[in-house]
Coordinates of C-alpha atoms and ligand atoms in Angstrom, one line a residue:
Chain C
M1 CA 13.3 -21.7 -26.1
L2 CA 11.2 -21.0 -23.1
E3 CA 11.5 -23.3 -20.1
L4 CA 9.5 -23.3 -16.9
R5 CA 11.4 -25.4 -14.3
D6 CA 9.3 -26.5 -11.3
I7 CA 7.6 -23.2 -10.8
V8 CA 5.5 -22.5 -7.7
V9 CA 3.1 -19.6 -7.7
R10 CA 0.9 -18.5 -4.7
Y11 CA -1.7 -16.1 -3.9
G12 CA -1.0 -15.6 -0.2
P13 CA -1.2 -18.9 1.4
V14 CA -3.1 -20.5 -1.6
V15 CA -0.8 -22.5 -4.0
A16 CA -2.2 -21.9 -7.4
V17 CA 0.6 -23.5 -9.5
D18 CA 2.5 -26.3 -8.0
R19 CA 5.9 -27.3 -9.5
V20 CA 4.9 -26.9 -13.1
S21 CA 7.4 -27.5 -15.9
I22 CA 6.8 -26.5 -19.3
R23 CA 8.9 -26.2 -22.5
V24 CA 8.3 -24.4 -25.7
E25 CA 10.8 -24.9 -28.4
E26 CA 11.5 -22.2 -31.0
Q27 CA 8.7 -21.7 -33.4
Q28 CA 6.8 -24.3 -31.8
V29 CA 2.9 -23.9 -30.8
V30 CA 2.2 -25.4 -27.5
A31 CA -1.2 -25.7 -25.8
L32 CA -1.8 -25.5 -22.1
L33 CA -5.2 -26.9 -21.3
G34 CA -7.3 -27.4 -18.2
A35 CA -10.6 -26.6 -16.6
N36 CA -11.7 -23.3 -14.8
G37 CA -9.4 -22.6 -12.1
A38 CA -6.7 -25.0 -13.0
G39 CA -3.9 -22.4 -13.0
K40 CA -3.5 -21.5 -16.6
T41 CA -3.7 -17.8 -16.3
T42 CA -1.5 -17.9 -13.3
V43 CA 1.2 -19.7 -15.3
L44 CA 1.1 -17.0 -17.9
K45 CA 1.2 -14.2 -15.4
A46 CA 4.2 -15.7 -13.9
I47 CA 5.9 -15.8 -17.2
S48 CA 5.1 -12.2 -18.0
G49 CA 6.4 -11.1 -14.5
L50 CA 2.8 -10.0 -13.3
L51 CA 3.3 -12.5 -10.6
P52 CA 6.4 -13.7 -8.7
C53 CA 7.6 -17.3 -8.7
A54 CA 7.8 -18.5 -5.1
S55 CA 10.3 -21.1 -6.3
G56 CA 11.6 -22.6 -9.5
D57 CA 12.6 -20.5 -12.4
I58 CA 11.9 -19.5 -16.0
A59 CA 14.6 -19.6 -18.6
W60 CA 14.4 -17.8 -21.9
G61 CA 16.9 -17.4 -24.7
G62 CA 19.9 -18.4 -22.5
G63 CA 19.0 -16.2 -19.4
V64 CA 16.7 -16.5 -16.4
I65 CA 13.7 -14.1 -16.6
S66 CA 11.8 -15.0 -13.6
K67 CA 12.9 -12.1 -11.5
L68 CA 12.4 -9.4 -14.3
P69 CA 9.5 -6.8 -14.1
P70 CA 6.8 -7.2 -17.0
H71 CA 8.1 -4.4 -19.2
R72 CA 11.6 -6.1 -19.3
I73 CA 10.0 -9.4 -20.3
V74 CA 8.5 -7.6 -23.2
R75 CA 11.7 -6.2 -24.0
A76 CA 13.2 -9.7 -24.1
G77 CA 10.6 -10.7 -26.7
I78 CA 7.8 -12.3 -24.8
C79 CA 4.4 -10.6 -25.3
Q80 CA 1.1 -11.7 -23.7
V81 CA -2.3 -11.5 -24.9
P82 CA -4.2 -11.4 -21.5
E83 CA -7.5 -13.1 -20.7
G84 CA -10.6 -10.9 -21.2
R85 CA -9.5 -8.6 -23.9
E86 CA -7.8 -5.9 -22.0
V87 CA -8.0 -3.1 -24.6
F88 CA -7.3 0.5 -23.9
A89 CA -10.9 1.3 -24.0
G90 CA -10.9 5.1 -24.3
L91 CA -8.1 5.1 -26.9
S92 CA -8.6 4.5 -30.6
V93 CA -7.8 1.3 -32.3
Y94 CA -4.7 2.9 -33.9
D95 CA -3.4 4.2 -30.7
N96 CA -3.8 0.7 -29.2
L97 CA -1.8 -0.7 -32.0
R98 CA 0.9 2.0 -31.5
L99 CA 1.2 1.1 -28.0
G100 CA 1.9 -2.4 -28.9
A101 CA 4.9 -1.1 -30.6
Y102 CA 6.0 1.0 -27.6
L103 CA 9.5 -0.3 -27.3
R104 CA 10.4 -0.2 -30.9
R105 CA 12.4 2.8 -32.3
N106 CA 12.1 2.2 -36.0
R107 CA 9.1 4.5 -36.8
H108 CA 9.1 3.3 -40.4
A109 CA 8.8 -0.4 -39.6
V110 CA 6.3 0.3 -37.0
R111 CA 4.1 2.1 -39.5
S112 CA 4.3 -0.8 -42.0
D113 CA 3.6 -3.4 -39.4
I114 CA 0.4 -1.4 -38.5
D115 CA -0.6 -1.7 -42.3
R116 CA 0.2 -5.4 -42.1
M117 CA -2.2 -5.9 -39.1
Y118 CA -4.7 -4.0 -40.9
E119 CA -4.3 -6.6 -43.8
Y120 CA -4.5 -9.5 -41.4
F121 CA -7.6 -7.9 -39.6
P122 CA -9.4 -5.8 -42.1
V123 CA -12.0 -4.9 -39.6
L124 CA -9.4 -3.0 -37.6
A125 CA -8.7 -0.8 -40.5
E126 CA -12.5 0.0 -40.8
R127 CA -12.4 1.1 -37.2
R128 CA -8.9 2.6 -36.8
D129 CA -10.2 5.9 -35.4
Q130 CA -12.9 4.3 -33.2
A131 CA -12.5 4.0 -29.4
A132 CA -11.4 0.4 -28.7
G133 CA -14.0 0.0 -25.9
T134 CA -16.8 0.3 -28.4
L135 CA -15.6 -2.6 -30.5
S136 CA -17.5 -5.9 -30.5
G137 CA -15.9 -8.8 -28.5
G138 CA -14.5 -10.4 -31.5
E139 CA -13.1 -7.2 -32.7
Q140 CA -11.5 -6.6 -29.4
Q141 CA -10.1 -10.0 -29.4
M142 CA -8.4 -9.2 -32.9
L143 CA -7.3 -6.0 -31.6
V144 CA -5.5 -7.4 -28.5
I145 CA -3.8 -10.0 -30.8
A146 CA -2.8 -7.5 -33.4
R147 CA -1.6 -5.2 -30.5
A148 CA 0.7 -7.9 -29.0
L149 CA 2.1 -8.7 -32.5
M150 CA 2.9 -5.0 -32.9
S151 CA 5.9 -5.6 -30.4
S152 CA 7.2 -8.0 -32.9
P153 CA 7.7 -10.7 -30.3
A154 CA 9.6 -13.9 -30.6
M155 CA 7.1 -15.5 -28.4
L156 CA 3.4 -15.0 -27.9
L157 CA 1.5 -16.1 -24.8
L158 CA -2.3 -16.3 -25.7
D159 CA -4.9 -16.6 -22.8
E160 CA -8.1 -18.1 -24.0
P161 CA -8.5 -16.1 -27.2
S162 CA -11.7 -18.1 -28.1
L163 CA -13.5 -17.1 -24.8
G164 CA -16.9 -15.7 -25.6
L165 CA -16.6 -15.7 -29.3
A166 CA -19.0 -17.4 -31.7
P167 CA -17.6 -20.6 -33.2
L168 CA -17.4 -18.9 -36.7
V169 CA -15.3 -16.1 -35.3
V170 CA -13.1 -18.6 -33.3
Q171 CA -12.3 -20.4 -36.5
Q172 CA -11.5 -17.1 -38.2
V173 CA -9.2 -15.9 -35.4
F174 CA -7.3 -19.2 -35.3
S175 CA -6.8 -19.5 -39.1
I176 CA -5.4 -15.8 -39.0
L177 CA -3.3 -16.8 -36.0
R178 CA -2.0 -19.9 -37.8
R179 CA -1.0 -17.7 -40.8
I180 CA 0.7 -15.1 -38.5
C181 CA 2.7 -17.7 -36.6
D182 CA 4.2 -19.0 -40.0
D183 CA 4.8 -15.5 -41.3
M184 CA 6.5 -14.2 -38.2
R185 CA 8.1 -17.4 -37.1
L186 CA 6.6 -17.2 -33.6
S187 CA 6.8 -19.5 -30.7
V188 CA 3.3 -19.6 -28.9
L189 CA 2.1 -20.8 -25.7
L190 CA -1.7 -21.1 -26.0
V191 CA -4.0 -21.4 -23.1
E192 CA -7.3 -22.9 -24.0
Q193 CA -10.4 -24.4 -22.5
D194 CA -11.5 -25.3 -26.0
A195 CA -9.1 -28.2 -26.3
E196 CA -10.2 -29.5 -29.6
T197 CA -9.4 -26.2 -31.4
A198 CA -6.3 -25.7 -29.5
L199 CA -5.0 -29.1 -30.5
S200 CA -5.7 -28.5 -34.1
I201 CA -3.1 -25.6 -34.0
A202 CA -0.6 -26.9 -31.4
S203 CA 2.0 -29.5 -31.8
Y204 CA 2.4 -30.4 -28.1
A205 CA 0.1 -29.9 -25.1
Y206 CA 0.1 -29.9 -21.4
V207 CA -3.0 -30.5 -19.2
L208 CA -3.1 -28.6 -15.9
E209 CA -5.5 -29.8 -13.1
A210 CA -5.4 -28.0 -9.7
G211 CA -2.1 -26.4 -10.5
R212 CA -0.2 -29.3 -11.5
V213 CA 0.6 -30.8 -15.0
V214 CA -1.3 -34.2 -15.1
V215 CA -0.8 -35.0 -18.7
E216 CA 1.5 -33.9 -21.4
G217 CA 2.2 -35.2 -25.0
S218 CA 2.0 -34.5 -28.7
S219 CA -1.2 -33.2 -30.1
V220 CA -1.4 -36.2 -32.4
A221 CA -1.1 -38.5 -29.5
M222 CA -3.8 -36.7 -27.4
Q223 CA -6.1 -36.5 -30.3
G224 CA -5.8 -40.2 -30.9
D225 CA -6.2 -41.3 -27.2
E226 CA -10.0 -41.4 -26.6
S227 CA -9.9 -42.1 -22.9
L228 CA -7.4 -39.4 -22.3
R229 CA -9.6 -36.9 -24.3
R230 CA -12.7 -38.1 -22.3
S231 CA -11.2 -37.7 -18.9
Y232 CA -9.1 -34.7 -19.3
L233 CA -10.1 -32.8 -22.2
G234 CA -13.8 -33.1 -22.2
Y235 CA -14.6 -34.0 -25.8
Chain Q
M1 CA -22.2 43.1 -9.0
H2 CA -20.1 44.9 -11.5
L3 CA -19.6 42.9 -14.7
D4 CA -16.6 44.9 -15.6
L5 CA -13.7 43.7 -17.8
Q6 CA -11.2 44.5 -15.2
L7 CA -12.8 42.2 -12.6
I8 CA -13.1 39.4 -15.1
T9 CA -9.5 39.6 -16.2
S10 CA -8.2 39.6 -12.7
G11 CA -10.5 36.7 -12.0
L12 CA -9.2 34.8 -15.0
A13 CA -5.6 35.5 -13.8
I14 CA -6.1 34.1 -10.4
G15 CA -8.4 31.4 -11.9
S16 CA -5.7 30.2 -14.3
V17 CA -3.7 29.7 -11.0
Y18 CA -6.4 27.5 -9.6
G19 CA -6.7 25.8 -12.9
S20 CA -3.0 24.9 -12.9
I21 CA -3.2 23.3 -9.6
A22 CA -6.5 21.7 -10.3
L23 CA -4.9 20.3 -13.5
G24 CA -2.0 18.7 -11.3
L25 CA -4.6 17.3 -9.0
V26 CA -6.6 15.7 -12.0
L27 CA -3.5 14.4 -13.7
I28 CA -2.7 12.4 -10.6
Y29 CA -6.2 11.5 -9.8
R30 CA -7.1 10.0 -13.0
S31 CA -4.0 7.9 -13.4
T32 CA -3.8 6.6 -9.9
G33 CA -7.0 7.5 -7.8
I34 CA -5.1 9.5 -5.5
L35 CA -6.0 12.9 -4.2
N36 CA -2.7 14.8 -3.7
F37 CA -3.3 17.1 -0.8
A38 CA 0.2 18.2 -1.0
Q39 CA -0.2 19.7 -4.5
G40 CA -0.4 23.2 -3.1
E41 CA 2.3 22.8 -0.6
M42 CA 4.7 21.2 -3.0
A43 CA 4.1 24.3 -5.2
T44 CA 4.9 26.8 -2.3
F45 CA 8.1 24.9 -1.6
S46 CA 9.1 25.1 -5.2
T47 CA 8.2 28.7 -5.3
Y48 CA 10.5 29.4 -2.4
I49 CA 13.3 27.7 -4.3
G50 CA 12.6 30.0 -7.2
W51 CA 12.6 32.9 -4.7
S52 CA 16.0 31.8 -3.4
F53 CA 17.4 31.6 -7.0
V54 CA 16.0 35.0 -8.0
V55 CA 16.3 37.0 -4.8
S56 CA 19.0 35.4 -2.7
V57 CA 21.3 34.3 -5.6
G58 CA 20.3 37.2 -7.8
M59 CA 19.7 35.2 -11.0
P60 CA 17.7 36.8 -13.9
Y61 CA 13.9 36.2 -13.1
W62 CA 13.2 33.8 -15.9
V63 CA 16.4 31.7 -15.3
G64 CA 15.4 31.3 -11.6
F65 CA 11.9 30.5 -12.7
L66 CA 13.0 27.7 -15.2
L67 CA 15.3 26.2 -12.7
A68 CA 12.6 26.2 -10.1
V69 CA 10.3 24.5 -12.5
L70 CA 12.9 21.9 -13.2
A71 CA 13.4 21.5 -9.4
A72 CA 9.8 20.9 -9.0
F73 CA 9.6 18.3 -11.7
L74 CA 12.4 16.3 -10.0
L75 CA 10.7 16.8 -6.7
G76 CA 7.4 15.5 -7.9
A77 CA 9.0 12.5 -9.5
V78 CA 11.0 11.8 -6.4
V79 CA 7.9 12.1 -4.2
E80 CA 6.1 9.6 -6.3
R81 CA 9.0 7.2 -6.1
V82 CA 9.8 7.3 -2.3
A83 CA 6.4 8.2 -0.7
I84 CA 3.6 7.1 -3.0
R85 CA 4.8 4.0 -4.8
P86 CA 5.5 2.0 -1.6
V87 CA 1.9 2.6 -0.4
Q88 CA 0.0 2.6 -3.7
N89 CA -1.5 -0.8 -3.2
Q90 CA -2.6 0.0 0.3
P91 CA -6.0 0.9 1.2
H92 CA -7.2 4.3 0.2
L93 CA -7.2 5.9 3.5
T94 CA -3.5 5.0 3.9
V95 CA -2.7 6.8 0.7
V96 CA -4.7 9.8 1.9
I97 CA -2.9 9.9 5.1
V98 CA 0.4 9.9 3.1
T99 CA -0.5 12.9 1.1
L100 CA -1.8 14.7 4.1
G101 CA 1.6 13.9 5.7
L102 CA 3.4 15.3 2.6
F103 CA 1.2 18.5 3.1
L104 CA 2.5 18.8 6.5
L105 CA 6.0 18.0 5.5
F106 CA 6.4 20.5 2.8
N107 CA 4.7 23.1 4.8
A108 CA 7.2 22.6 7.7
L109 CA 10.2 22.5 5.4
S110 CA 9.1 25.9 3.8
L111 CA 8.8 27.3 7.3
K112 CA 12.2 25.6 8.3
F113 CA 14.1 27.0 5.5
W114 CA 12.5 30.3 4.7
H115 CA 10.7 31.1 7.9
S116 CA 7.3 32.6 8.2
D117 CA 7.7 36.2 7.4
V118 CA 5.9 37.3 4.2
R119 CA 8.2 37.8 1.3
P120 CA 7.4 39.9 -1.6
F121 CA 8.4 38.2 -5.0
R122 CA 8.6 40.8 -7.6
S123 CA 6.5 40.1 -10.7
P124 CA 8.3 39.6 -14.0
F125 CA 5.7 41.6 -15.8
P126 CA 5.4 45.3 -16.1
S127 CA 3.5 47.1 -13.5
G128 CA 1.3 49.3 -15.8
S129 CA -2.0 48.6 -17.4
V130 CA -3.1 48.4 -20.9
H131 CA -6.2 50.2 -22.1
V132 CA -8.7 47.8 -23.6
L133 CA -12.4 48.4 -24.3
G134 CA -12.8 51.3 -22.1
T135 CA -11.0 49.7 -19.0
Y136 CA -7.5 49.2 -17.8
I137 CA -6.3 45.6 -17.6
S138 CA -3.1 45.2 -15.7
W139 CA -0.1 43.6 -17.4
V140 CA 0.3 41.4 -14.3
S141 CA -3.1 39.8 -14.9
I142 CA -2.4 39.4 -18.6
G143 CA 1.1 37.9 -17.7
I144 CA -0.3 35.4 -15.0
F145 CA -3.2 34.3 -17.4
G146 CA -0.8 33.9 -20.3
V147 CA 2.0 32.0 -18.7
S148 CA -0.4 29.7 -16.9
L149 CA -2.2 29.1 -20.0
I150 CA 1.0 28.3 -22.0
S151 CA 2.1 25.9 -19.2
M152 CA -1.2 24.1 -19.3
A153 CA -1.2 23.9 -23.1
F154 CA 2.3 22.4 -22.9
V155 CA 0.8 19.6 -20.7
G156 CA -2.0 19.1 -23.1
I157 CA 0.5 18.8 -26.1
V158 CA 2.6 16.3 -24.1
F159 CA -0.5 14.2 -23.6
R160 CA -1.9 14.4 -27.1
F161 CA 0.9 14.4 -29.3
T162 CA 4.0 12.7 -27.8
K163 CA 4.8 9.0 -27.1
V164 CA 5.2 9.6 -23.5
G165 CA 1.8 11.1 -23.4
L166 CA 0.3 8.1 -25.2
A167 CA 2.0 5.9 -22.5
M168 CA 0.5 8.1 -19.8
R169 CA -3.0 7.7 -21.2
A170 CA -2.4 4.0 -21.6
V171 CA -1.4 3.5 -17.9
T172 CA -4.5 5.6 -16.9
S173 CA -6.7 3.5 -19.1
N174 CA -5.5 0.0 -18.0
P175 CA -2.3 -0.4 -16.0
M176 CA -2.1 -4.3 -16.5
A177 CA -2.3 -4.0 -20.3
S178 CA 0.3 -1.0 -20.3
A179 CA 2.8 -3.2 -18.4
L180 CA 2.3 -6.0 -21.0
M181 CA 3.1 -3.4 -23.7
G182 CA 6.6 -3.0 -22.1
I183 CA 5.7 0.3 -20.4
S184 CA 7.3 0.8 -17.1
N185 CA 4.1 2.0 -15.2
G186 CA 6.2 3.4 -12.2
R187 CA 8.5 5.5 -14.5
I188 CA 5.4 6.8 -16.3
L189 CA 3.5 7.6 -12.9
S190 CA 6.8 9.3 -11.6
L191 CA 6.7 11.5 -14.9
G192 CA 3.1 12.4 -14.3
W193 CA 3.8 13.5 -10.8
G194 CA 6.8 15.5 -12.0
L195 CA 4.7 17.3 -14.6
S196 CA 2.0 18.0 -12.1
A197 CA 4.5 19.6 -9.7
A198 CA 6.1 21.5 -12.4
V199 CA 2.7 23.0 -13.5
G200 CA 2.1 23.8 -9.8
A201 CA 5.4 25.5 -9.3
I202 CA 4.7 27.8 -12.2
A203 CA 1.4 28.7 -10.7
G204 CA 3.0 29.2 -7.3
M205 CA 5.6 31.5 -8.6
L206 CA 2.8 33.5 -10.6
A207 CA 0.7 33.6 -7.6
A208 CA 3.4 34.6 -5.3
N209 CA 3.2 38.1 -6.7
R210 CA -0.5 38.5 -6.1
L211 CA -0.8 36.6 -2.9
L212 CA 2.6 37.4 -1.3
L213 CA 5.0 34.5 -0.5
D214 CA 4.4 32.8 2.8
P215 CA 4.4 29.1 3.7
N216 CA 0.6 29.0 3.7
M217 CA 0.1 30.8 0.4
M218 CA -1.3 28.0 -1.5
Q219 CA -3.8 26.6 1.0
G220 CA -6.6 28.8 -0.1
V221 CA -5.6 28.1 -3.7
L222 CA -5.8 24.4 -3.0
L223 CA -9.4 24.7 -1.8
Y224 CA -10.3 26.4 -4.9
A225 CA -8.3 24.0 -7.1
F226 CA -10.3 21.0 -5.5
A227 CA -13.5 22.8 -6.2
A228 CA -12.4 23.5 -9.9
A229 CA -11.3 19.9 -10.2
V230 CA -14.8 18.8 -9.1
I231 CA -16.5 21.2 -11.3
G232 CA -14.5 19.8 -14.3
G233 CA -15.6 16.3 -13.5
M234 CA -12.5 15.3 -11.6
T235 CA -10.9 13.2 -14.4
S236 CA -11.0 15.8 -17.2
P237 CA -7.9 17.9 -17.6
V238 CA -9.6 20.5 -19.8
G239 CA -12.5 20.5 -17.3
A240 CA -10.1 21.2 -14.4
V241 CA -8.6 24.3 -16.3
I242 CA -12.0 25.6 -17.2
G243 CA -13.2 24.9 -13.7
G244 CA -10.3 26.9 -12.3
L245 CA -11.3 29.8 -14.5
V246 CA -14.9 29.6 -13.5
M247 CA -13.9 29.6 -9.8
G248 CA -11.6 32.6 -10.3
V249 CA -14.1 34.8 -12.1
T250 CA -17.0 33.8 -9.8
N251 CA -14.8 34.7 -6.9
A252 CA -13.9 38.1 -8.3
L253 CA -17.3 39.0 -9.3
V254 CA -19.0 37.9 -5.8
S255 CA -16.4 39.6 -3.7
S256 CA -17.3 42.8 -5.7
V257 CA -20.7 42.7 -4.3
S258 CA -20.7 44.9 -1.4
W259 CA -22.6 42.9 1.1
I260 CA -20.5 39.8 0.5
G261 CA -17.0 41.4 0.2
S262 CA -13.9 39.4 0.3
D263 CA -14.7 37.9 3.8
L264 CA -17.7 36.0 2.5
S265 CA -16.5 35.4 -1.1
L266 CA -15.1 32.0 -0.4
A267 CA -18.4 30.8 1.1
A268 CA -20.3 32.5 -1.8
T269 CA -18.1 30.9 -4.4
F270 CA -18.7 27.4 -3.0
I271 CA -22.5 28.1 -3.1
V272 CA -22.0 28.7 -6.8
L273 CA -20.0 25.4 -7.0
V274 CA -22.9 23.5 -5.2
L275 CA -25.4 25.0 -7.6
I276 CA -23.4 23.9 -10.6
L277 CA -23.2 20.4 -9.1
L278 CA -26.9 20.2 -8.4
V279 CA -27.5 20.8 -12.1
R280 CA -24.7 18.5 -13.3
P281 CA -23.6 16.1 -10.7
Q282 CA -21.0 14.6 -12.9
G283 CA -19.3 18.1 -13.3
L284 CA -19.0 20.1 -16.5
F285 CA -16.9 17.7 -18.3
G286 CA -17.4 14.4 -16.3
R287 CA -18.3 11.6 -18.5
Q288 CA -18.3 7.8 -18.5
I289 CA -16.4 6.0 -21.2
E290 CA -18.7 3.3 -22.7
V291 CA -17.2 -0.1 -22.4
R292 CA -18.6 -3.1 -24.0
V293 CA -17.5 -6.4 -22.6
Ligands
ATP301 N1 -5.9 -12.9 -7.3 C1 -6.1 -14.1 -6.7 N2 -6.2 -14.3 -5.5 C2 -6.5 -15.4 -4.9 N3 -6.7 -16.5 -5.6 C3 -6.6 -16.4 -7.0 C4 -6.4 -15.1 -7.6 N4 -6.4 -15.4 -8.9 C5 -6.7 -16.7 -9.1 N5 -6.7 -17.3 -7.9 C6 -7.0 -18.8 -7.7 O1 -5.9 -19.5 -8.4 C7 -6.5 -20.6 -9.0 C8 -6.0 -20.5 -10.5 O2 -6.5 -19.5 -11.2 P1 -6.3 -19.2 -12.7 O3 -6.9 -17.9 -13.0 O4 -4.9 -19.3 -13.0 O5 -7.2 -20.3 -13.4 P2 -7.4 -20.6 -14.9 O6 -6.9 -21.8 -15.2 O7 -6.9 -19.4 -15.7 O8 -9.0 -20.6 -14.9 P3 -10.0 -20.0 -16.1 O9 -9.9 -21.1 -17.2 O10 -11.3 -19.9 -15.4 O11 -9.5 -18.8 -16.6 C9 -8.0 -20.6 -8.9 O12 -8.2 -21.5 -7.9 C10 -8.2 -19.2 -8.4 O13 -9.3 -19.2 -7.5
MG302 MG1 -7.6 -18.0 -16.9

């Protein structure tokens, strides 16, 4: 279980995340929603250790991880797919996937996992020797998801996987994600602006506004509450 | 200008020394954007360490050589950790000042420990020549060229074919993403500095025989190495090596022209550099990776 307890994250004097508490149970998919600039990416960066928490702490699997550097957090089983498809542009698709498994020692298992990713995302198999920077946006998004899964994480942090993708591709990516979460028994914290799609896959959701959690509740409750949807989720 | 083989091979030999230092510059530059002005002085310092092992302690040449390379590797890694990492997010000029400071520091340390008198450092290669295609090529030239090439090839192999090399390329390509892969960027950058320093130390020890060992030995070399890195496109390791060879051979050839001579050869070599850059401003191997967003 991942638990953020009253975390505060600042950029210099600017408070971007203000006393946020979030829980993700084992094998649960939780959505983190909110408009541009609400602080969603900042929350994920704090979990991954890319930004320090000014106060509060983050617990994971019985320990506190909020003081660890990013590579130790990956080692602890939390892997992030960052916003904006951060591929290794000059490296091949295959090398990108290998880097996802950087911390793993069992070469045999890594190789079979790469094959598994090629099954989930056949287009990556076709392009395995192509430089990642030359893939289309949708293909890059699939690559960064597959790359994160190569670390065989217990928890996946996804930052706006739908951004800039055609609706059809979004559906495709999400249905594969759904399958993978079940197969790999993943816990997921999913950041999205597209609330409707996110709620269709998550069981619980938080809504951030100006760095604070303003609403939280089960997906079913949110989907059923029209006035809440109108005022916070924009659909 | 005599286009003879002897000149070319001696140019290749010293050029491979330029190439080694240029390779170190490029490895650091492409991963961190830092120009390490201390690259040459760190090599000189390591060469003195090797000299002490071989001459003062009396170890067999290649044992002292390997120990010095090891020492240089550690030195490079430590310099990254204590001098560079604390300032790497500071403005560019700050980092430049730090590497200039390291230049002065290592120069002063060499002077302090080993004084300024010129020291001969015997060559590990036989002193004779080998008869090839009607001319004589010295074993020393062949040895310098061969050993530098082996050391640079070793770096290439590490980069291409090992997991650590893959991590180095990842950190260079996208440091945020590499941290999210579980790579400790700091450790990888330290390794890169260590590798650069080790290659530099090899070049220094090879050059010490040709240039004679003194605390300022590598300063001219550093100038040529910067030029070589620029010719190679600043971010291409292969380009840096070839750039070094081009500088070495050009320098050997122009200094054989009687009215240029060795006094003006540096200037003449740089004119060649400017001409190359006029034709290919991005350097011989400079290219931009296409990125679709
Ligand atoms: N590096 C930074 N320096 C200063 N302020 C920042 C920095 N990064 C983000 N911010 C500010 O912090 C706030 C939260 O940003 P964040 O990127 O977390 O938003 P977000 O919810 O992810 O938005 P989006 O949906 O547009 O990605 C914003 O007001 C933003 O301007
Ligand atoms: Mg964001």
